Coordinates of C-alpha atoms and ligand atoms in Angstrom, one line a residue:
X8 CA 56.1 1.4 -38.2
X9 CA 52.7 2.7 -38.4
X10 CA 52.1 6.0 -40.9
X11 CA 50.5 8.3 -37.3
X12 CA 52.6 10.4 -34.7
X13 CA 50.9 10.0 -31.9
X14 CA 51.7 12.8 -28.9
X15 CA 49.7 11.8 -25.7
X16 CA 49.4 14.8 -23.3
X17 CA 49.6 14.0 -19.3
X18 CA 51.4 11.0 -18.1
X19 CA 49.6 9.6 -15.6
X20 CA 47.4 6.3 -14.7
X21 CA 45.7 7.0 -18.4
X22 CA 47.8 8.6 -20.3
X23 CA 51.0 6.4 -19.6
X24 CA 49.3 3.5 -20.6
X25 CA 47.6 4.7 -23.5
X26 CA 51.0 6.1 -25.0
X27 CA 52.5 2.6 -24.0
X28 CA 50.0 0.9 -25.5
X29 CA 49.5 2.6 -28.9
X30 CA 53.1 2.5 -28.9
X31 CA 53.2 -1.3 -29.0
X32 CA 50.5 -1.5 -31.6
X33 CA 52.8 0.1 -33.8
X34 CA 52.4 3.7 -33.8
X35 CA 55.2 6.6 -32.8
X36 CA 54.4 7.9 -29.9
X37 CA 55.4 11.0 -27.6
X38 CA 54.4 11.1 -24.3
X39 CA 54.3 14.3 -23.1
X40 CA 54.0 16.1 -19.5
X41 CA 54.6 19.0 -17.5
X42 CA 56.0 17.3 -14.5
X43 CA 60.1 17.3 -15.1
X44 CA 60.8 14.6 -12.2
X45 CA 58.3 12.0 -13.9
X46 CA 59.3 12.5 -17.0
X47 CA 63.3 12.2 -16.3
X48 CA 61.8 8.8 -14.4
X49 CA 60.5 7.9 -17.4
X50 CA 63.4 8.4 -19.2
X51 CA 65.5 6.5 -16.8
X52 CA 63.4 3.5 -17.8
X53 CA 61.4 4.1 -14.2
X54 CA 57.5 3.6 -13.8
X55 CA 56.3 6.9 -11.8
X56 CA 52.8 4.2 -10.9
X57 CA 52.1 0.7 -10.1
X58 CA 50.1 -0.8 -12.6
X59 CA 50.8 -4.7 -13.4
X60 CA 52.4 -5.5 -16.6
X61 CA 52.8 -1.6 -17.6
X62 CA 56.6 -2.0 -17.0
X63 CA 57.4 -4.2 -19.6
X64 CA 55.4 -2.2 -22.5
X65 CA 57.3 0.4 -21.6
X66 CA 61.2 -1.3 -21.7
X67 CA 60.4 -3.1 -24.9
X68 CA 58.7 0.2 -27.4
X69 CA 61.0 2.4 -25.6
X70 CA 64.1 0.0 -26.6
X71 CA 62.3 -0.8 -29.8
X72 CA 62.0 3.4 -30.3
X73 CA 58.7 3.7 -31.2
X74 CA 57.8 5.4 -27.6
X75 CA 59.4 8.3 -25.6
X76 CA 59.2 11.2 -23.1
X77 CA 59.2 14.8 -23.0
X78 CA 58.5 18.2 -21.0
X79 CA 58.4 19.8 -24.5
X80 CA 54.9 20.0 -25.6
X81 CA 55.3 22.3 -27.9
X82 CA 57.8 20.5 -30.0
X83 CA 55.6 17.4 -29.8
X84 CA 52.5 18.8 -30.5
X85 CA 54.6 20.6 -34.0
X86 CA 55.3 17.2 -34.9
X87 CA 52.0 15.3 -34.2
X88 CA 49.0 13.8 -36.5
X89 CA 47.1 12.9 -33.4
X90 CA 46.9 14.8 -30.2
X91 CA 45.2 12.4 -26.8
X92 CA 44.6 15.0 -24.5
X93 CA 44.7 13.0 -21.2
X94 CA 45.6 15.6 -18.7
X95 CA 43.9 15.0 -15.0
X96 CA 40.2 16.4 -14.9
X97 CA 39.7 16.8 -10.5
X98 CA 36.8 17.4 -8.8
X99 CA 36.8 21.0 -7.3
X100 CA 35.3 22.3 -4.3
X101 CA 32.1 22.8 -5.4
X102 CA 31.9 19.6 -7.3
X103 CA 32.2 20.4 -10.8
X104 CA 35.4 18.9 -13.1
X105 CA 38.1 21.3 -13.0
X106 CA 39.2 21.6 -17.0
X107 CA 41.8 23.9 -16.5
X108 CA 44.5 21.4 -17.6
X109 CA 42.4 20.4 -20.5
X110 CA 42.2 24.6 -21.5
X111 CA 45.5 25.2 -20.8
X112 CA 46.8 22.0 -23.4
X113 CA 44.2 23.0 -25.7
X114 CA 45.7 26.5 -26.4
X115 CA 49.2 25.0 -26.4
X116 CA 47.4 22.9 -29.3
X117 CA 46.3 25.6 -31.5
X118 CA 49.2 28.0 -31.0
X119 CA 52.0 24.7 -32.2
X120 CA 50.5 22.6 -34.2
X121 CA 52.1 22.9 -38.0
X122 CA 49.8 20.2 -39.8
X123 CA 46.4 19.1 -40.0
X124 CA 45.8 16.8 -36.4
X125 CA 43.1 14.9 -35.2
X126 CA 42.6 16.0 -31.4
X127 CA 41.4 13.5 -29.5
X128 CA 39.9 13.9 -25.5
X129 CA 40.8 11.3 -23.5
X130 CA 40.3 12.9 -20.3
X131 CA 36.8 12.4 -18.7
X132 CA 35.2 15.7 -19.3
X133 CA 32.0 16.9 -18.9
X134 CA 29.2 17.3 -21.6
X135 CA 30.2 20.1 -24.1
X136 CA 33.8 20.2 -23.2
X137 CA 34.4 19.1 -26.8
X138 CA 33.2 22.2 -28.0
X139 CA 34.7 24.3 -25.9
X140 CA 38.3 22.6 -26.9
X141 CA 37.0 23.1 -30.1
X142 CA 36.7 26.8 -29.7
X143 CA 40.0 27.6 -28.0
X144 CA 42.1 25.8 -30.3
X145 CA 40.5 27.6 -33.4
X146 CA 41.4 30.8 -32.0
X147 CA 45.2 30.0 -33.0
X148 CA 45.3 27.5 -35.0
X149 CA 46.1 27.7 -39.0
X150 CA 45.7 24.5 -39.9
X151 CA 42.9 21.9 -40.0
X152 CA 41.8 19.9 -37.2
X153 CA 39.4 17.4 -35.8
X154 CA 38.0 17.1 -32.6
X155 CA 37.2 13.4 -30.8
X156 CA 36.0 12.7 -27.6
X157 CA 37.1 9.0 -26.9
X158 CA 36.3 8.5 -23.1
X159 CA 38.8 6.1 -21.7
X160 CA 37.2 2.7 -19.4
X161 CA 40.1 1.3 -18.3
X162 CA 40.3 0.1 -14.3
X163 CA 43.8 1.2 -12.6
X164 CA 45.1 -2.4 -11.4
X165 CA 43.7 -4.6 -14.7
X166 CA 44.5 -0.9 -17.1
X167 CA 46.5 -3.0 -19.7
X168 CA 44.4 -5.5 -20.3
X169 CA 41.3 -3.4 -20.5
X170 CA 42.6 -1.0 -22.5
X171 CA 44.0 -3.7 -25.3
X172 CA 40.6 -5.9 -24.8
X173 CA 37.7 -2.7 -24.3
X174 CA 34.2 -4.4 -24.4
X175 CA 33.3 -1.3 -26.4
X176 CA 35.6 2.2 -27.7
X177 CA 32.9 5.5 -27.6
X178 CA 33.9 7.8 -30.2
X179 CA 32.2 10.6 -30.2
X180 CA 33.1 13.0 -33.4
X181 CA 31.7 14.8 -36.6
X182 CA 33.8 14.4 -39.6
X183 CA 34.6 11.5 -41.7
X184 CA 38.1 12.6 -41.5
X185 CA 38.4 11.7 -37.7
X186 CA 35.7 8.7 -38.2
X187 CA 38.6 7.2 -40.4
X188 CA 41.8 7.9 -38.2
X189 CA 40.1 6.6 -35.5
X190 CA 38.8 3.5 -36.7
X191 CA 42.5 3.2 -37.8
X192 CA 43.9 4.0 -34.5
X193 CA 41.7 1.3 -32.9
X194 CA 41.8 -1.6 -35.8
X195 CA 44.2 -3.3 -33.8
X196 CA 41.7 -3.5 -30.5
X197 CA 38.4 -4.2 -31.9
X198 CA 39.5 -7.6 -34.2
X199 CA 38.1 -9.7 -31.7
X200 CA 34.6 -8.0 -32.9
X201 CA 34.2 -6.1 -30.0
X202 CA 32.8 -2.7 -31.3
X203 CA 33.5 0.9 -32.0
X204 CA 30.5 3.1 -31.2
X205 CA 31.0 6.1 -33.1
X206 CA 28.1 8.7 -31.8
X207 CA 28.5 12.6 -31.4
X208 CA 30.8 14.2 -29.2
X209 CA 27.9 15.0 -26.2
X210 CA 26.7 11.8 -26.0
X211 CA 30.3 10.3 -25.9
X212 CA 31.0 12.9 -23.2
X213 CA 28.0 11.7 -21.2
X214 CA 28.5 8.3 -21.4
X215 CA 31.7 8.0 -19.4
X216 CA 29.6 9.4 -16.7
X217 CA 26.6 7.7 -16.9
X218 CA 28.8 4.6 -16.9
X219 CA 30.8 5.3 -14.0
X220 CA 27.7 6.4 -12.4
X221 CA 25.7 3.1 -13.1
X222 CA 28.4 0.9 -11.8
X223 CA 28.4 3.4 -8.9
X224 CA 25.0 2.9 -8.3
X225 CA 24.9 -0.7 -8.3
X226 CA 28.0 -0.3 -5.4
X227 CA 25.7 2.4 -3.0
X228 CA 22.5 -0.1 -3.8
X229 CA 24.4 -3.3 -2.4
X230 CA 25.8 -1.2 0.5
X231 CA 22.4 0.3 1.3
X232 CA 20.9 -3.0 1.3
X233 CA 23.9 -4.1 3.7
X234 CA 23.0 -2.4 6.1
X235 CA 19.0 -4.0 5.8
X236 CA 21.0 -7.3 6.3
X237 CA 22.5 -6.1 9.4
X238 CA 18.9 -4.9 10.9
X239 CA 17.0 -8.2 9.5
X240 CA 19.4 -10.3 10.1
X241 CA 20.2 -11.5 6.6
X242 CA 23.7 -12.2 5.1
X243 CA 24.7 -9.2 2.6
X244 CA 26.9 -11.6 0.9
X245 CA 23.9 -14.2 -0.1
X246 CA 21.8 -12.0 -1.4
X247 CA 24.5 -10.7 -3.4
X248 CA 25.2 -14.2 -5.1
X249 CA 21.4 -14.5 -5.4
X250 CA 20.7 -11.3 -7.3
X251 CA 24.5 -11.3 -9.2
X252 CA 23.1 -14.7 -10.6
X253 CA 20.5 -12.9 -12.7
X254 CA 21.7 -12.5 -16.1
X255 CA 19.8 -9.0 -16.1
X256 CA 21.7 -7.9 -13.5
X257 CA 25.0 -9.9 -13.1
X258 CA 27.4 -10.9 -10.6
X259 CA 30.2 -7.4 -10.9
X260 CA 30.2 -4.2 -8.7
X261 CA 27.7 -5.6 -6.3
X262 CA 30.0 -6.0 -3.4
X263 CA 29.0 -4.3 -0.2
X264 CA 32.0 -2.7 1.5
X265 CA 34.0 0.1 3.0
X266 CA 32.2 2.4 0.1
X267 CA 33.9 3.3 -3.3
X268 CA 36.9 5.4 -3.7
X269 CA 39.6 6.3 -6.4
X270 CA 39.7 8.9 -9.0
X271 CA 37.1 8.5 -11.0
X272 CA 33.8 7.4 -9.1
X273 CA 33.0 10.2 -6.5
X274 CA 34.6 13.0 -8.6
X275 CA 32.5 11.9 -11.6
X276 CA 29.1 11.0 -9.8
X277 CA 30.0 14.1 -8.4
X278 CA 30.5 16.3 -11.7
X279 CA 27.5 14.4 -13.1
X280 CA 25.4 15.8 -10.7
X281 CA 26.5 19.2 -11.1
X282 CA 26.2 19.0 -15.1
X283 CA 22.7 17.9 -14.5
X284 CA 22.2 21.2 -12.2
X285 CA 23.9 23.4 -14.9
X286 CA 21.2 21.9 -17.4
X287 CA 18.1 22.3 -14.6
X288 CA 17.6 19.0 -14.5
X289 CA 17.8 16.9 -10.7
X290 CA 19.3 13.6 -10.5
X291 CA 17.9 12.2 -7.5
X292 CA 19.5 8.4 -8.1
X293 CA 23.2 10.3 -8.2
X294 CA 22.6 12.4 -5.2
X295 CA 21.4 9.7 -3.3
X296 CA 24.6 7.2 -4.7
X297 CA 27.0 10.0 -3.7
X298 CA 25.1 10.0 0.0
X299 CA 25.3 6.5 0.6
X300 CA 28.8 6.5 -0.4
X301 CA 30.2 9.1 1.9
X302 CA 28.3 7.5 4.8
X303 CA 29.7 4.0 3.9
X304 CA 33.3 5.0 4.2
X305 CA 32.6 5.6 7.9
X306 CA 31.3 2.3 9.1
X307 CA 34.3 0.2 9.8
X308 CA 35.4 2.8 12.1
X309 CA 32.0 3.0 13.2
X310 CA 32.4 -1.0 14.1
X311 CA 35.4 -0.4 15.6
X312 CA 33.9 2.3 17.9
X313 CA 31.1 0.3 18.5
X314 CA 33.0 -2.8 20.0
X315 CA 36.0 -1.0 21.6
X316 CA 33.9 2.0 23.1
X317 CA 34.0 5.9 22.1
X318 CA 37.5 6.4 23.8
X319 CA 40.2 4.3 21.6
X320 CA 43.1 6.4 23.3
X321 CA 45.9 3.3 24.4
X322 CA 44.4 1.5 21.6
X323 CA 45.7 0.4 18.3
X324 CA 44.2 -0.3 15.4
X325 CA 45.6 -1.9 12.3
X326 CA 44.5 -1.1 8.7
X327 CA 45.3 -4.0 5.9
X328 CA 45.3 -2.0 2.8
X329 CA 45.5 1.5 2.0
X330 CA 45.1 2.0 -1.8
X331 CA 41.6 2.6 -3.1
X332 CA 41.3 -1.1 -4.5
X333 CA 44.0 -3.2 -5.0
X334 CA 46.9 -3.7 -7.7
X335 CA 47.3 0.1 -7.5
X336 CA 49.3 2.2 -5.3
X337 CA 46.8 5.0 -6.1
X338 CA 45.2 6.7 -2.8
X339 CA 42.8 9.3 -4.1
X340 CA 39.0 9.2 -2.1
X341 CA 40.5 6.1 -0.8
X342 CA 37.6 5.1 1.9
X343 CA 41.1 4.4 4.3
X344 CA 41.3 7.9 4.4
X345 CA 38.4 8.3 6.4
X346 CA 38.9 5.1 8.5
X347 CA 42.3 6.2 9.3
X348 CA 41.2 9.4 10.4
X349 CA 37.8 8.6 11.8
X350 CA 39.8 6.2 14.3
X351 CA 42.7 8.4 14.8
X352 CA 40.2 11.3 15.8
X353 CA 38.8 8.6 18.3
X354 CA 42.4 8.6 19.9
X355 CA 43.5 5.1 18.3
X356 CA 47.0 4.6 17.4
X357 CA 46.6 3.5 13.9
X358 CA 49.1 1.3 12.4
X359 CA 48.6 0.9 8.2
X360 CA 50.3 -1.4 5.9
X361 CA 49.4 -1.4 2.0
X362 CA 51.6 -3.8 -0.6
X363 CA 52.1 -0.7 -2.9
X364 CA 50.7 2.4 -1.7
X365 CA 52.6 3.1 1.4
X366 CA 54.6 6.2 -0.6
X367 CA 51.2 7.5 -1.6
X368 CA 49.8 7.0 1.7
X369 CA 52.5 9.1 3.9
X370 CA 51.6 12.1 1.1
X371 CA 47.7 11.5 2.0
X372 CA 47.9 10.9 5.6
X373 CA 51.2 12.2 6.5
X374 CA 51.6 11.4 10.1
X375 CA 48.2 10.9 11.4
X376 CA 49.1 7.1 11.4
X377 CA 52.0 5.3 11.6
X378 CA 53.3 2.7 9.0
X379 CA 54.2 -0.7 9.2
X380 CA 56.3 -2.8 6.4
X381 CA 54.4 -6.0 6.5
X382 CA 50.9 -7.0 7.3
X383 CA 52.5 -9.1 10.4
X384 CA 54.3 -5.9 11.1
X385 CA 51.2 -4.3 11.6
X386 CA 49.2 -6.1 13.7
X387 CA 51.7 -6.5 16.6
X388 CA 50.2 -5.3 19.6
X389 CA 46.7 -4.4 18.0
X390 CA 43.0 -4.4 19.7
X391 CA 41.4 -4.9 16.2
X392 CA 42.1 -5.2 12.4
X393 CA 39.9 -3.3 9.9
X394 CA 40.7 -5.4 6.5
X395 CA 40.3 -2.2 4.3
X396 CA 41.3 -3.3 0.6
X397 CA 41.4 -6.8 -0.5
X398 CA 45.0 -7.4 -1.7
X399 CA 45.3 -10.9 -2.5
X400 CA 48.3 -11.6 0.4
X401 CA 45.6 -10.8 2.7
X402 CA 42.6 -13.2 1.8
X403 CA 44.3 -16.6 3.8
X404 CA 46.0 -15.1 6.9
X405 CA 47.5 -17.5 9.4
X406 CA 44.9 -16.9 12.1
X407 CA 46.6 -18.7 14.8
X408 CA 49.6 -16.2 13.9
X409 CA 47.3 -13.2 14.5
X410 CA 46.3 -14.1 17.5
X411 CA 49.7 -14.5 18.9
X412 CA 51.1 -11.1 17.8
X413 CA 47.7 -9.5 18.4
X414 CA 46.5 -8.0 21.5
X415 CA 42.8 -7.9 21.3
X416 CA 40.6 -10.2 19.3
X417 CA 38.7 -7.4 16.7
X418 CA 38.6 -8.4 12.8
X419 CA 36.8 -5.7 11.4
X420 CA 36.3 -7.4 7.5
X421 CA 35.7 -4.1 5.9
X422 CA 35.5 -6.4 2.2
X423 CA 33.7 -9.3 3.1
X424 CA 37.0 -11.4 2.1
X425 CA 36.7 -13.9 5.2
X426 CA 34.5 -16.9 6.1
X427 CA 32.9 -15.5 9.7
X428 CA 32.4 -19.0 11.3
X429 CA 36.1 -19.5 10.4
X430 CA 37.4 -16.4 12.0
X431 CA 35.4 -16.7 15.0
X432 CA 36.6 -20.3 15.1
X433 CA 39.8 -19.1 15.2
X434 CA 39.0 -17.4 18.6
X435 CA 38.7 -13.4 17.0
X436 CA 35.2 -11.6 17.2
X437 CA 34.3 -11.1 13.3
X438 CA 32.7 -8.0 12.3
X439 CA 31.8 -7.3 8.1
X440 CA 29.5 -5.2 6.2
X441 CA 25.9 -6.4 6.5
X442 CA 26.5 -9.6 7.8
X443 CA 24.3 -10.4 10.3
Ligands
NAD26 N1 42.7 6.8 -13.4 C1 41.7 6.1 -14.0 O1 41.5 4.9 -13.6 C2 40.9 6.7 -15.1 C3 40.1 5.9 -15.9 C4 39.4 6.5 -16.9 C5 39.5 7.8 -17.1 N2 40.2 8.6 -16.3 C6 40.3 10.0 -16.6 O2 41.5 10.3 -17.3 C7 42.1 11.6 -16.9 C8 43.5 11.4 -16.4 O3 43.4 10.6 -15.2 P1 44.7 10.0 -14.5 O4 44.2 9.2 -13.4 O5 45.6 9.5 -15.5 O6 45.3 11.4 -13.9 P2 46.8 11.6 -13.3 O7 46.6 12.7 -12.3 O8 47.4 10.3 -12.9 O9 47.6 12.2 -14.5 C9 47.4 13.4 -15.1 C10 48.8 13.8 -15.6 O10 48.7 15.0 -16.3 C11 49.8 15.9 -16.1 N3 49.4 17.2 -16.5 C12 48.5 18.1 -15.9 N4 48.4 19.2 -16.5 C13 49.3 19.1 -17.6 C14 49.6 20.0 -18.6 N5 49.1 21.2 -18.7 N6 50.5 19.6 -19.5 C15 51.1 18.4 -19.5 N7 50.8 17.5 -18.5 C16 49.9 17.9 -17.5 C17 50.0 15.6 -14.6 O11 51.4 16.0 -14.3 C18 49.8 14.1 -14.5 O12 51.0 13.4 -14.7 C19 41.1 12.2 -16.0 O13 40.2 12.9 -16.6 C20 40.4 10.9 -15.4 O14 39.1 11.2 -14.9 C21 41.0 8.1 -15.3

């Protein structure tokens, strides 16, 4: 086994695969967090998320002893060379990242830890949150430590794989000391060549943001244009293949679409914006992203509205997909949030069906729509279908099936996933985003 004791702090999408993952490149690892009913999941050998592949990292270093769980952070942090804080970092009300979880660990740091550590923030955090963490756990600490801030890049539904196969790690830090145990930590990721950046901890800090905010950008740009498509009649999804196939630009996060959700995009455009403020400095791009954004959760609803008329009372409407993108069961700022409600405040009976995030769903949208256990299921009866996330069982329906369990003729392609002249073919009026 690998020399380090690894403690990661907060169990969620990141930290539960970070602590799985170090755990199979050889290090000890203690996974720590202050929910009791996830971590006696754990414990049971249970995944509290959907993430593909995440299961079986888990069964084999928790069989293998290298990994385990624990309320106890106190004990773990006694016993730990390195510290990943990876607590969640929400947006408040007023925009900025709420770091109270990240305080709150970092005191529980300095008052426990018994040896020298290397504390490493995992958690996105905004620019000079290093220092702060730096600050609080001096106050009680007696012994040396280090303090990193290694953004994390991974994408909930592929999180393994980008997490053992990053295009790049951002360390941001000061000493030698924690250049070394991180370059350590890491050796096992970066053989294929792909780098580690090592950079101070503000500019690590910021870019996570700026990151998150360019692929952002390049979603609320295509969007935007989307709706020039509609007006000019152009096809959104030629120009995308047109402009993707420039090597300065390339072909990813250009879809136009229902608007971008999950944890991470609008609560980080979001707290970018409001770092930017802090420092008296505008970012007009960000603002307008974040606009577009929130606007473009509303149009498939919109379309339905449009077709249907104003009044959707004694109609139904079904929602394919529910979760923010697929292969994750994970609902936050999930842009079927809005359509659900949008359409339920129009007096539709909404009907939603997601492969995975049906238990997340009823805790989001409780029962302002109903639920349906398979995408069949869920069309029965319907006036329309508003594809909202593109889980592969939905990308080949059987159309003539549709139209015999559906009661109106609406496909409302909210992704873009379906040929148009094939679905009207098929006899259904096809509606997508900025598809003329
Ligand atoms: N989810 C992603 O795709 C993703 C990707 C990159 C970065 N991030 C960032 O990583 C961080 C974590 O995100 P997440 O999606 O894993 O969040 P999450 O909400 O899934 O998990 C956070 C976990 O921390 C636990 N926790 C909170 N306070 C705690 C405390 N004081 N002590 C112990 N445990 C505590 C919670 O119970 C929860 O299990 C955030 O800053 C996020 O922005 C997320």
């Amino acid at each position: 086994m690998n020399g380090l004791n690894i403690v990661v702090i907060g169990t969620g999408y990141v930290g539960l695969v970070v602590g799985a993952c170090m755990a199979d490149l050889g290090f000890r690892v203690t996974c720590v967090d202050n929910d009791p009913a996830k971590i006696a999941l754990l414990r049971d050998g249970g995944v509290p998320i959907y993430e593909p592949g995440l299961d079986v990292i888990l069964q084999r270093n928790t069989r293998e002893g290298r990994l385990d769980f624990t309320t106890d952070g106190d004990a773990a942090i006694a016993g730990a060379d390195v510290i990943y804080i990876a607590v969640g970092t929400p947006g408040r009300p007023d925009g900025h990242a709420d770091l109270s979880a990240v305080h709150a660990v970092a005191e529980s740091i300095g008052r426990n830890m018994r040896r020298p550590a290397v504390v490493v923030i995992k958690s996105t955090v905004p620019v000079g949150t290093a220092d702060e963490v730096r600050e609080i756990v001096a106050r009680h600490a007696r012994h040396e430590f280090d303090v990193v801030s290694n953004p994390e890049f991974l994408k909930e539904g592929a999180a393994i794989e980008d997490f053992t196969h990053p295009d790049r790690i951002v360390v941001g830090c000061r000493t030698e000391r924690a250049r070394e145990v991180m370059g350590r930590l890491y050796a096992g990721l970066v053989r294929s060549g792909r780098p580690i950046l090592f950079m101070d901890n503000r500019s690590a800090e910021l870019t996570k943001y700026a990151s998150n905010a360019m692929l952002a950008t390049k979603i609320s740009f295509m969007n935007e244009l989307a709706r020039l498509c509609e007006a000019a009649g152009a096809d959104i999804e030629m120009v995308r293949r047109g402009v993707g196939a420039d090597t300065r630009i390339g072909p990813r996060f250009l879809f136009a679409g229902a608007g971008y959700g999950g944890s991470c995009f609008p609560k980080d455009v979001r707290a970018l914006i409001r770092t930017a403020e802090k420092h008296g400095v505008e970012l007009r791009i960000a603002d307008a992203v974040e606009a577009v954004n929130e606007a473009q959760k509303h149009l498939p609803a919109a379309k339905v509205i449009e077709r249907l008329g104003p009044d959707l009372h004694g109609r139904r409407v079904a929602l394919w997909g529910l979760a923010f993108k697929p292969e994750t069961d994970d609902m936050r700022e999930a842009p079927s949030i809005v359509i659900a409600r949008d359409l339920a405040a129009a007096g539709a009976d909404v009907v939603g069906y997601d492969p995975e995030a049906l238990g997340t769903a009823r805790v989001e949208l409780g029962d302002a729509i109903r639920y349906a256990a398979s995408a069949l299921d869920a069309v029965e009866g319907a006036d329309a279908l508003v594809l909202v996330t593109e889980w592969s069982e939905f990308r080949n329906p059987d159309w003539a099936q549709l139209a015999d369990r559906m009661r109106g003729r609406l496909i409302v392609d909210g992704r873009n996933i379906y040929d148009p002249a094939a679905v009207r073919e098929a006899g259904f009026d096809y509606a997508g985003i900025g598809r003329a």
